[in-house]
Coordinates of C-alpha atoms and ligand atoms in Angstrom, one line a residue:
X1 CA 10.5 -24.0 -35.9
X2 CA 10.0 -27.8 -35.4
X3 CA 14.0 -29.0 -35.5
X4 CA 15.0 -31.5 -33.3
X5 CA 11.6 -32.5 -32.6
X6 CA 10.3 -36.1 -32.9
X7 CA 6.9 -36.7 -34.1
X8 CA 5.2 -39.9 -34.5
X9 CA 2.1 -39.4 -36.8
X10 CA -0.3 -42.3 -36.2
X11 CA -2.7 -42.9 -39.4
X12 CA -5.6 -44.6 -38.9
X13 CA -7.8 -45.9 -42.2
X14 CA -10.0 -42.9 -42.6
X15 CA -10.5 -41.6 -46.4
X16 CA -9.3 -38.5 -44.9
X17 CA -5.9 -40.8 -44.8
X18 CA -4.5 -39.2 -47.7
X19 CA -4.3 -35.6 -46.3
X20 CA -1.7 -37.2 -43.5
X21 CA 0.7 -37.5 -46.4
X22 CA 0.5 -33.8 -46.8
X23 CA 0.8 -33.2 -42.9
X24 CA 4.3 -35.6 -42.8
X25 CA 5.6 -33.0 -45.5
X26 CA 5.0 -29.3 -43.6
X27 CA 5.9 -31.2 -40.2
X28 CA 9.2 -32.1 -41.9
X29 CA 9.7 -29.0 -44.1
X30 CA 9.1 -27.6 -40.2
X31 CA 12.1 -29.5 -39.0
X32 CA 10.8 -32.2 -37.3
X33 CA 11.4 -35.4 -38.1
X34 CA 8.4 -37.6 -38.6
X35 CA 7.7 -41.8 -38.3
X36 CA 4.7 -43.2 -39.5
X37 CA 3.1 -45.5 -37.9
X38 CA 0.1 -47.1 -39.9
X39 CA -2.8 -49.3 -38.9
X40 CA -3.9 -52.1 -41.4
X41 CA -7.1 -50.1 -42.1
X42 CA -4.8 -46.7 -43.4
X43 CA -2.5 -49.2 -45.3
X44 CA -6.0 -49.8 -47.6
X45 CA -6.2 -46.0 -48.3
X46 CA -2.6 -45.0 -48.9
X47 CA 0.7 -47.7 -48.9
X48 CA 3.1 -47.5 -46.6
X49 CA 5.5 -46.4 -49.3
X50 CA 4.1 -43.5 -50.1
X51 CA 4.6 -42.0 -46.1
X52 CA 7.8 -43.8 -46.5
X53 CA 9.5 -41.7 -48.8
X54 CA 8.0 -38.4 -47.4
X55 CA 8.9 -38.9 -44.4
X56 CA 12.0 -40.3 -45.2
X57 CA 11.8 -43.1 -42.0
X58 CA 11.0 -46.6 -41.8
X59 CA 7.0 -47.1 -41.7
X60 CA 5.4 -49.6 -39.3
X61 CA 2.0 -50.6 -40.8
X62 CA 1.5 -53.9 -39.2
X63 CA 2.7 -55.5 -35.9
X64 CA 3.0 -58.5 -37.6
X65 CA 5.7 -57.7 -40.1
X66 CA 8.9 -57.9 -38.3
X67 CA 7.7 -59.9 -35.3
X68 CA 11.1 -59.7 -33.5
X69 CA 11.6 -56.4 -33.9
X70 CA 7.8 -54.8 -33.4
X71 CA 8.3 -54.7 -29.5
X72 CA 11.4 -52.9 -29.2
X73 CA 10.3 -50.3 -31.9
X74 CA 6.9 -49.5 -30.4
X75 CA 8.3 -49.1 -26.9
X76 CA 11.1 -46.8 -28.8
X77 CA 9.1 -45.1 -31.2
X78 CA 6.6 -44.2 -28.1
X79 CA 9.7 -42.8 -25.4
X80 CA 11.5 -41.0 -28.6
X81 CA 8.0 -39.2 -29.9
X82 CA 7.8 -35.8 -28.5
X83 CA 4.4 -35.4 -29.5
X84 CA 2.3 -38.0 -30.7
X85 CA -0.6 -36.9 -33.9
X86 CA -3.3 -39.3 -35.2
X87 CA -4.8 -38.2 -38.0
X88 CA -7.2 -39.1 -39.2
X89 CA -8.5 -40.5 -36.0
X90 CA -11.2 -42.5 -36.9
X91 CA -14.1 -43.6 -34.2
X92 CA -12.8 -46.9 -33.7
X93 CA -9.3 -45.6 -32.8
X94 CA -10.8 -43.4 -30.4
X95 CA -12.6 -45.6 -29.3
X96 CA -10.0 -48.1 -28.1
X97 CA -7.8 -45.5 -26.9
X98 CA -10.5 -44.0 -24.9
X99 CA -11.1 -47.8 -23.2
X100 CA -7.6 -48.7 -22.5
X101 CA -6.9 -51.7 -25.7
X102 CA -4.0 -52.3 -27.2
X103 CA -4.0 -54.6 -29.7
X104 CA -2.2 -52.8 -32.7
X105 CA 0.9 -51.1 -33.2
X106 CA -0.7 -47.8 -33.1
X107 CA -2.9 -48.1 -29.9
X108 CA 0.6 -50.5 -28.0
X109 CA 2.4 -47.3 -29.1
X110 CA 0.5 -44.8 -27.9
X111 CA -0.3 -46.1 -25.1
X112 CA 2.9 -46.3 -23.9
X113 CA 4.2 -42.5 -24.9
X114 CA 4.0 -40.0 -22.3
X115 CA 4.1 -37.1 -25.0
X116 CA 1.6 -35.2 -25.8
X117 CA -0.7 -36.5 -27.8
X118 CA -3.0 -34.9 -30.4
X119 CA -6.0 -36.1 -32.1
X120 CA -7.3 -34.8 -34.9
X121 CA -10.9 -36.8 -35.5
X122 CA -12.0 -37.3 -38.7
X123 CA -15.5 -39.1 -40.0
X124 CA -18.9 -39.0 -41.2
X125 CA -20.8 -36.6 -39.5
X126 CA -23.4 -38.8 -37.5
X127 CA -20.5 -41.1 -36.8
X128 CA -19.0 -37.9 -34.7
X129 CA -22.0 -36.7 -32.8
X130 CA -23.0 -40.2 -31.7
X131 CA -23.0 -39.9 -27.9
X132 CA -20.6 -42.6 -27.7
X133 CA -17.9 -41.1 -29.7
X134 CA -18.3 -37.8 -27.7
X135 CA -18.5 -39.3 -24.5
X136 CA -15.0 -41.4 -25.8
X137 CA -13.4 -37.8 -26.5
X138 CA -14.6 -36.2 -23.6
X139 CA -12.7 -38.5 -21.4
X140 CA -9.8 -38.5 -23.2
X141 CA -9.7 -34.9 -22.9
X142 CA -10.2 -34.7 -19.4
X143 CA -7.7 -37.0 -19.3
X144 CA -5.4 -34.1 -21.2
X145 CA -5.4 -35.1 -24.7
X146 CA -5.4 -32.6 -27.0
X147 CA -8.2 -32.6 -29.6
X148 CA -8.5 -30.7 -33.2
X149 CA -11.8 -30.2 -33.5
X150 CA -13.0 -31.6 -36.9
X151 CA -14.1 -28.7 -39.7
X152 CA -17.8 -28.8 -41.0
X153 CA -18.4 -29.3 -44.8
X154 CA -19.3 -32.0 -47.5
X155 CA -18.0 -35.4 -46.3
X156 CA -16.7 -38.1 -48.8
X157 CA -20.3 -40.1 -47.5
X158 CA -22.5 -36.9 -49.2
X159 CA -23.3 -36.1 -45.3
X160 CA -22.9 -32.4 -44.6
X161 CA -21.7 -31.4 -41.2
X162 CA -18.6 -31.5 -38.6
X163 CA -16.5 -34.9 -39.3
X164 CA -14.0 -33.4 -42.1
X165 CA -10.2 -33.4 -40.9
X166 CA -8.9 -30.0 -40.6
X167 CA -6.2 -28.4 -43.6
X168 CA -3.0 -30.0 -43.0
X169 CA -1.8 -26.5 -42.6
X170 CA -4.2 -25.9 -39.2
X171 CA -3.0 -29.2 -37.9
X172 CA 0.6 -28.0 -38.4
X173 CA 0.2 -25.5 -36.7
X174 CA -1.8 -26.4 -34.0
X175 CA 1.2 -29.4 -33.2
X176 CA 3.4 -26.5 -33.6
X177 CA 2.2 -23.9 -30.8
X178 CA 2.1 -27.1 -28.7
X179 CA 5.7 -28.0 -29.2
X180 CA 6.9 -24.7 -28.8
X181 CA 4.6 -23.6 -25.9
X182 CA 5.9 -22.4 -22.8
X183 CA 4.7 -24.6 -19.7
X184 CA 5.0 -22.0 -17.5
X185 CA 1.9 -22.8 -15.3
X186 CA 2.8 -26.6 -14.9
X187 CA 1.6 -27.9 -11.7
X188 CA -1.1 -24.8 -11.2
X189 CA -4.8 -25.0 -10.8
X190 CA -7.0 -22.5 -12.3
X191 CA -10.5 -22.1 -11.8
X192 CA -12.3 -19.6 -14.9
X193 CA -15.9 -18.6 -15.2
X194 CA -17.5 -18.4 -18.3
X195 CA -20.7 -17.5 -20.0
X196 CA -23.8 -16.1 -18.4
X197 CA -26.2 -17.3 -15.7
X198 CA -29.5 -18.4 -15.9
X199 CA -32.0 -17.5 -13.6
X200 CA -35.2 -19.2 -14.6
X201 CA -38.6 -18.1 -14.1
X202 CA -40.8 -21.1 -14.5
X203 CA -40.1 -24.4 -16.7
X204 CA -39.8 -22.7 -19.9
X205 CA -38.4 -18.9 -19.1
X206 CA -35.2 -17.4 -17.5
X207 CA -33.4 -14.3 -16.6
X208 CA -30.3 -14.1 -19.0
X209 CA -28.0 -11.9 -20.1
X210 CA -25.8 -11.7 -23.4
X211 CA -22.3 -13.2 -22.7
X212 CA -21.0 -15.6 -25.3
X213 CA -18.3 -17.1 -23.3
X214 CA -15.7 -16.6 -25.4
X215 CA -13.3 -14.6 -23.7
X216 CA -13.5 -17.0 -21.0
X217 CA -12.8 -20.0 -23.1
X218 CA -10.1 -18.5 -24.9
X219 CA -9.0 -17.7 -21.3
X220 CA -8.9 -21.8 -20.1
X221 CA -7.0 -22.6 -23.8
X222 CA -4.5 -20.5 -23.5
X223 CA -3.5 -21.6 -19.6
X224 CA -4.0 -24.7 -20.5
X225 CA -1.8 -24.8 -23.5
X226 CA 0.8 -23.4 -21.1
X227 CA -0.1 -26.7 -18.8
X228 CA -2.3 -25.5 -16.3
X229 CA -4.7 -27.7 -15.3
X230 CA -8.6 -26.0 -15.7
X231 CA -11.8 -26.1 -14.4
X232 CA -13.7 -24.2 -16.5
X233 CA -17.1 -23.6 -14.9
X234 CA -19.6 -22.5 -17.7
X235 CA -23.2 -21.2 -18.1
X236 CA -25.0 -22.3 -21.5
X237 CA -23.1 -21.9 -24.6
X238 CA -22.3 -23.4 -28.1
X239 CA -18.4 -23.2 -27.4
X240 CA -16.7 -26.5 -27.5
X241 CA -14.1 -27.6 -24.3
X242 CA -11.0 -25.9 -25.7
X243 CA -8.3 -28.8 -25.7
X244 CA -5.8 -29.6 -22.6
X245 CA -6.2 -30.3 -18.9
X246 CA -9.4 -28.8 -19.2
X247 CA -12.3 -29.7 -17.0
X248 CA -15.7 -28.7 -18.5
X249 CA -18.7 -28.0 -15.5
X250 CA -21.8 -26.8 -16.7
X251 CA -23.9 -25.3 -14.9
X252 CA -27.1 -22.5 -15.0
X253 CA -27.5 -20.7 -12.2
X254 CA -25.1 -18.7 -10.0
X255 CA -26.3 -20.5 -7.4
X256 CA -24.7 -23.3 -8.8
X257 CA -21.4 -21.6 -10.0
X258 CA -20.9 -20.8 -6.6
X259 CA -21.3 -24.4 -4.9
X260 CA -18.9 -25.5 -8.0
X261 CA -16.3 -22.6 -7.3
X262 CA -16.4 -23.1 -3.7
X263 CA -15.7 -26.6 -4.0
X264 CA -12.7 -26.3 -6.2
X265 CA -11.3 -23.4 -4.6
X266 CA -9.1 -24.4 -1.8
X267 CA -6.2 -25.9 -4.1
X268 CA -6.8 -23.5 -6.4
X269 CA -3.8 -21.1 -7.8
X270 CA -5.6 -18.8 -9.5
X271 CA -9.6 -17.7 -10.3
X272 CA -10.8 -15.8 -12.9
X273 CA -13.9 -14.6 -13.0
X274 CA -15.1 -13.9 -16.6
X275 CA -18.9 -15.0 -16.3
X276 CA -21.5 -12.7 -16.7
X277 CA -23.2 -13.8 -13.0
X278 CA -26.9 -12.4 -12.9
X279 CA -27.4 -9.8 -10.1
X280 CA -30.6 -10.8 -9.0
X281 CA -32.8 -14.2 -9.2
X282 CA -36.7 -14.3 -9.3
X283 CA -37.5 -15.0 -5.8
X284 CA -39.9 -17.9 -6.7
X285 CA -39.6 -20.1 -9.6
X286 CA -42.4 -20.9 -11.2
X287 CA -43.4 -24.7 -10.7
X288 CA -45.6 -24.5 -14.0
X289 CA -45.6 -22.1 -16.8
X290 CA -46.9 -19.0 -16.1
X291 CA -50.1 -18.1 -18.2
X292 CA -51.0 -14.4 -19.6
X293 CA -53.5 -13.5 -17.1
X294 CA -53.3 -9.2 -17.3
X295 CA -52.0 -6.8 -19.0
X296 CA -48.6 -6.7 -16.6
X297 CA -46.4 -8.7 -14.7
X298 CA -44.8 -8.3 -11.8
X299 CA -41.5 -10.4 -10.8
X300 CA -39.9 -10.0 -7.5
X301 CA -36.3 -10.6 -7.8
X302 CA -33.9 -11.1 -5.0
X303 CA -30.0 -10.6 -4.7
X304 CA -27.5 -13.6 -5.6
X305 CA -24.1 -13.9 -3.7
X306 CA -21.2 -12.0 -5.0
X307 CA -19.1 -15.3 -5.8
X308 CA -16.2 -13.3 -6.2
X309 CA -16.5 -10.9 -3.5
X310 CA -16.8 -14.3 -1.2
X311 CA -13.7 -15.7 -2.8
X312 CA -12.2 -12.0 -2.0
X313 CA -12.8 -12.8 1.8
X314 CA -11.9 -16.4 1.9
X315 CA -8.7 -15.9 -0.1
X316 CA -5.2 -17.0 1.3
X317 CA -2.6 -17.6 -1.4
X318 CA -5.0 -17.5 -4.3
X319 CA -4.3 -15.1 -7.0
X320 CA -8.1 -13.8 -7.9
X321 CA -9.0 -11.7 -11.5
X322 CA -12.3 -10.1 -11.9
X323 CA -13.9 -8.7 -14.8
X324 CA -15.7 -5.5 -15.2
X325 CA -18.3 -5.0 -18.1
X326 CA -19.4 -1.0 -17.7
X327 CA -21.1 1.2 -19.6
X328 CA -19.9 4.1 -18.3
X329 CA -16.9 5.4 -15.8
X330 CA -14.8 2.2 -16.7
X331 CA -12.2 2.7 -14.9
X332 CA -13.4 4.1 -11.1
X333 CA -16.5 1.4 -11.2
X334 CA -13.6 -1.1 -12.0
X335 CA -10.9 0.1 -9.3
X336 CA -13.8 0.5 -6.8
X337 CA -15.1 -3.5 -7.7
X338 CA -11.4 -4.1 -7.2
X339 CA -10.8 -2.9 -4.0
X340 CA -14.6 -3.8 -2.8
X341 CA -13.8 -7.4 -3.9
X342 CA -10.0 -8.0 -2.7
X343 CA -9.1 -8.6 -6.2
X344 CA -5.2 -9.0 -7.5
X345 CA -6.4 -7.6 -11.1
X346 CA -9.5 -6.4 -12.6
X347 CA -10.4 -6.8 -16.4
X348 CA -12.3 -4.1 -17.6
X349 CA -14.5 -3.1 -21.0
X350 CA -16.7 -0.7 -22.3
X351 CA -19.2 -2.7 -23.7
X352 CA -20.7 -0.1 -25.8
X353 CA -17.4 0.1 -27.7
X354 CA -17.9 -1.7 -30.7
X355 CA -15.3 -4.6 -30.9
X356 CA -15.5 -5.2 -27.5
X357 CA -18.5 -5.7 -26.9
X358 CA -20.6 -9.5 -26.1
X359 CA -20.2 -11.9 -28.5
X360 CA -17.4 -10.5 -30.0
X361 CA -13.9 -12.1 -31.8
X362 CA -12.4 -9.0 -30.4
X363 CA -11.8 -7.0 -26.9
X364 CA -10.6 -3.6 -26.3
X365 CA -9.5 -3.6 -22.1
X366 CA -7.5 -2.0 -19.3
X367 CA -6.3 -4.1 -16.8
X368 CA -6.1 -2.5 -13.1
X369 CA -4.0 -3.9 -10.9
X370 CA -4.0 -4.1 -7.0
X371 CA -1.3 -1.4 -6.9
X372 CA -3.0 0.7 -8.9
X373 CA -1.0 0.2 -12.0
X374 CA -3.6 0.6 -15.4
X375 CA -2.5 -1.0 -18.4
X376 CA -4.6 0.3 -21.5
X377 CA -4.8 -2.9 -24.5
X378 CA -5.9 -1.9 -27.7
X379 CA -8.2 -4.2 -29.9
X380 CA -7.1 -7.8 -29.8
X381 CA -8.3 -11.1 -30.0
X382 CA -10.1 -12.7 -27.1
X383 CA -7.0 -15.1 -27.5
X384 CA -4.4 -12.1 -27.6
X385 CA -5.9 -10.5 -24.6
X386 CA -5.9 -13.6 -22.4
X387 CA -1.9 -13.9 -23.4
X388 CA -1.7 -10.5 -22.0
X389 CA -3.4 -11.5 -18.8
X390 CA -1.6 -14.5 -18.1
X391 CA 1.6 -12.9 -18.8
X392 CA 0.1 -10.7 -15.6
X393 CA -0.8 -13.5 -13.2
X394 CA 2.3 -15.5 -13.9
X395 CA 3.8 -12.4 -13.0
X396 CA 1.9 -12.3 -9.6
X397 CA 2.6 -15.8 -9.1
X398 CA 6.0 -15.7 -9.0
X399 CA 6.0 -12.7 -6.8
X400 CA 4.3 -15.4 -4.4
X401 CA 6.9 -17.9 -4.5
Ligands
CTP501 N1 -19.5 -11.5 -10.0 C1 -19.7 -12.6 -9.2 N2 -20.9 -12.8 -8.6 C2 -21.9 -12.0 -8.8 C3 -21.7 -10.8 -9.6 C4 -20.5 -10.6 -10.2 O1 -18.7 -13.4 -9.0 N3 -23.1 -12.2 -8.2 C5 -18.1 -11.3 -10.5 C6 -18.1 -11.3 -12.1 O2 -17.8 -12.6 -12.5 C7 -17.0 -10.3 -12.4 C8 -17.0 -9.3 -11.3 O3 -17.7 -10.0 -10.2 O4 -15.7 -10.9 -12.4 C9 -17.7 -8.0 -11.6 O5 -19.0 -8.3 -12.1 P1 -19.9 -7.1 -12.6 O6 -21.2 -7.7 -13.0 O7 -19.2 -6.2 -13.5 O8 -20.1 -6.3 -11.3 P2 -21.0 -6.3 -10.0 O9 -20.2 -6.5 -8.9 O10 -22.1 -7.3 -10.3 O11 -21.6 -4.9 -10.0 P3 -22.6 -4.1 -11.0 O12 -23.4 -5.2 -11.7 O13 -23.4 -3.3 -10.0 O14 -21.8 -3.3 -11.9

């Protein structure tokens, strides 16, 4: 699965520093072959011996060991790697790879790669979720670094929360479905909705609906993974940025999604629309709360643009996907959104069908396309059924070129 590949697993001195040991042995039982490199902190936790005979390569552990040789390895080390790991990543690590120092072997090294690198963080839990530290892997994933986000539980500090490193198993596998992903949308621009709108009311109340955002995040990991770079444009949820060239823009109201889509859409190569985008707005926001004054309330609501049905008239080369959520007749209210909208594809679901409906792991779909071809999918993962769709659009794509 992994032969021929070169990894370069960077250990930085985390407790967690131990479990690295087991990730050198299933990347190499994989195939690849592994090299160690070690900062001085790691070298505390584990010795350099033990990685050493796993791996079965020379460790480097300080840059101060073989001073004549430390400069040629970390240049070679960094151009032979053909995907770089640190894990653990601890904050400080992140921290100096986020702000551009070198002044180890493992930060000279990794700067200097121009493989993919993956991080797997790893700490205590308040450690994580200070501002700092996210702000320091937000930019390096905007940048393109891939991130493993770290699994909740007991810490080694007593803390309970997110700041444990994954099963070496999980980060396995998540460096191999890097390695052996297809790049195939290299060099394209995608713009995905995701999530619901938020229409408020007054300071405190809003018109919502009940989209997760998950099948529109698992949409932006998948083309990412296969190197598209994202703008994911996303109303409120919980979901972390899935890992890549993935640009994160929040937003609330569709009003908003719109001036952000707009924006981005000129250069784009393909938009999907998953976002649940509210029909209607209240016609006046509330500048305070509003009190309960009778026994009813009336609330005048006005139409929002069709985002997509704009992007339908604007479009030149742009491949556009819409998504259809019905209750009933799925597939005319989808074909006629199709047409009515100028779309290339249309996702649609019955969200009364259980599996498929919001908030779920799952989707059951048909996907219309422009020439009036229906593909019926049965129950997948979100994940499986945006495989399926981009299989589609790189399809279309290469129609176009
Ligand atoms: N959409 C949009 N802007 C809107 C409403 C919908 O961009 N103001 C997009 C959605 O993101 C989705 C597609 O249009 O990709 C279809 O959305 P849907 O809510 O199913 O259909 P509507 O066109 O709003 O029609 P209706 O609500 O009457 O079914």
């Amino acid at each position: 699965m992994l032969s021929g590949k070169n990894i370069v697993l960077g250990v930085s001195g985390g407790i967690a520093a131990y479990k690295a040991v087991e990730i050198v042995s299933r990347l190499k039982k994989a195939g690849a072959t592994v090299y160690v490199i070690m900062t001085e902190a790691a070298a505390k936790f584990v010795t350099p011996l033990t990685f050493r005979e796993i791996s079965g390569q020379p460790v480097v552990a300080s840059m101060w060991d073989e001073p004549k040789q430390w400069n040629v390895e970390h240049v070679a080390l960094a151009s032979r790697a053909d995907l770089f790991l640190i894990a653990p990543a601890t904050a400080n690590v992140i921290g100096k790879m986020a702000n551009g120092i070198a002044d180890d072997m493992l930060s000279t090294t990794v700067m200097a790669t121009r493989a993919p690198v993956v991080l797997a963080p790893a700490m205590n839990t308040n450690m994580y979720l200070n501002p700092i530290v996210q702000a320091n892997l937000h930019k390096l994933q905007s940048l393109g670094y891939h991130v493993i986000e770290p699994a909740c539980g007991l810490l080694a500090c007593g803390v309970e929360g997110p700041g444990r490193l994954p099963e070496p198993a999980e980060i396995a596998d998540y460096v191999a479905t890097i390695l052996n992903s297809v790049q195939d949308f290299k060099g394209r621009k995608f713009i995905i909705t995701a999530g619901g709108t938020r229409e408020p009311i007054d300071p405190v109340r809003y018109i919502g609906n009940r989209s997760s955002g998950k099948m529109g995040y698992a949409l932006a990991k998948m083309a990412a993974k296969r190197g598209a770079h994202v703008v994911l444009v996303s109303g409120p949820t919980e979901l972390p940025c899935p890992p890549g060239d993935v640009r994160l823009v929040k937003i609330e109201r569709a009003a908003e999604m719109r001036e952000i889509v707009l924006k981005e859409y000129r250069d784009a190569d393909v938009v999907i629309k998953a976002a649940a985008v509210a029909d209607y707005r209240p016609q006046q926001t509330a500048e305070q709360k509003i009190k309960k004054t009778g026994d009813t309330l009336t609330l005048v609501l006005e139409k929002n643009p069709d985002i997509l049905k704009e992007l339908g008239q604007l479009k030149q080369r742009q491949i556009l996907v819409g998504f259809a959520a019905e209750t009933e007749e799925l597939v005319a209210n989808a074909a006629q959104k199709l047409a009515a909208k100028n779309l290339d594809m249309i996702v649609a679901n019955d969200v009364t069908l259980p599996g498929a409906g919001f908030n779920a792991d799952t989707n059951i779909v048909k996907i219309l396309a422009s020439d009036g071809k229906v593909d019926e999918l049965p129950q997948m993962s979100k994940e499986q059924v945006a495989s399926v769709i981009l299989d589609k659009i790189y399809g279309l794509l290469s129609k176009k070129c």
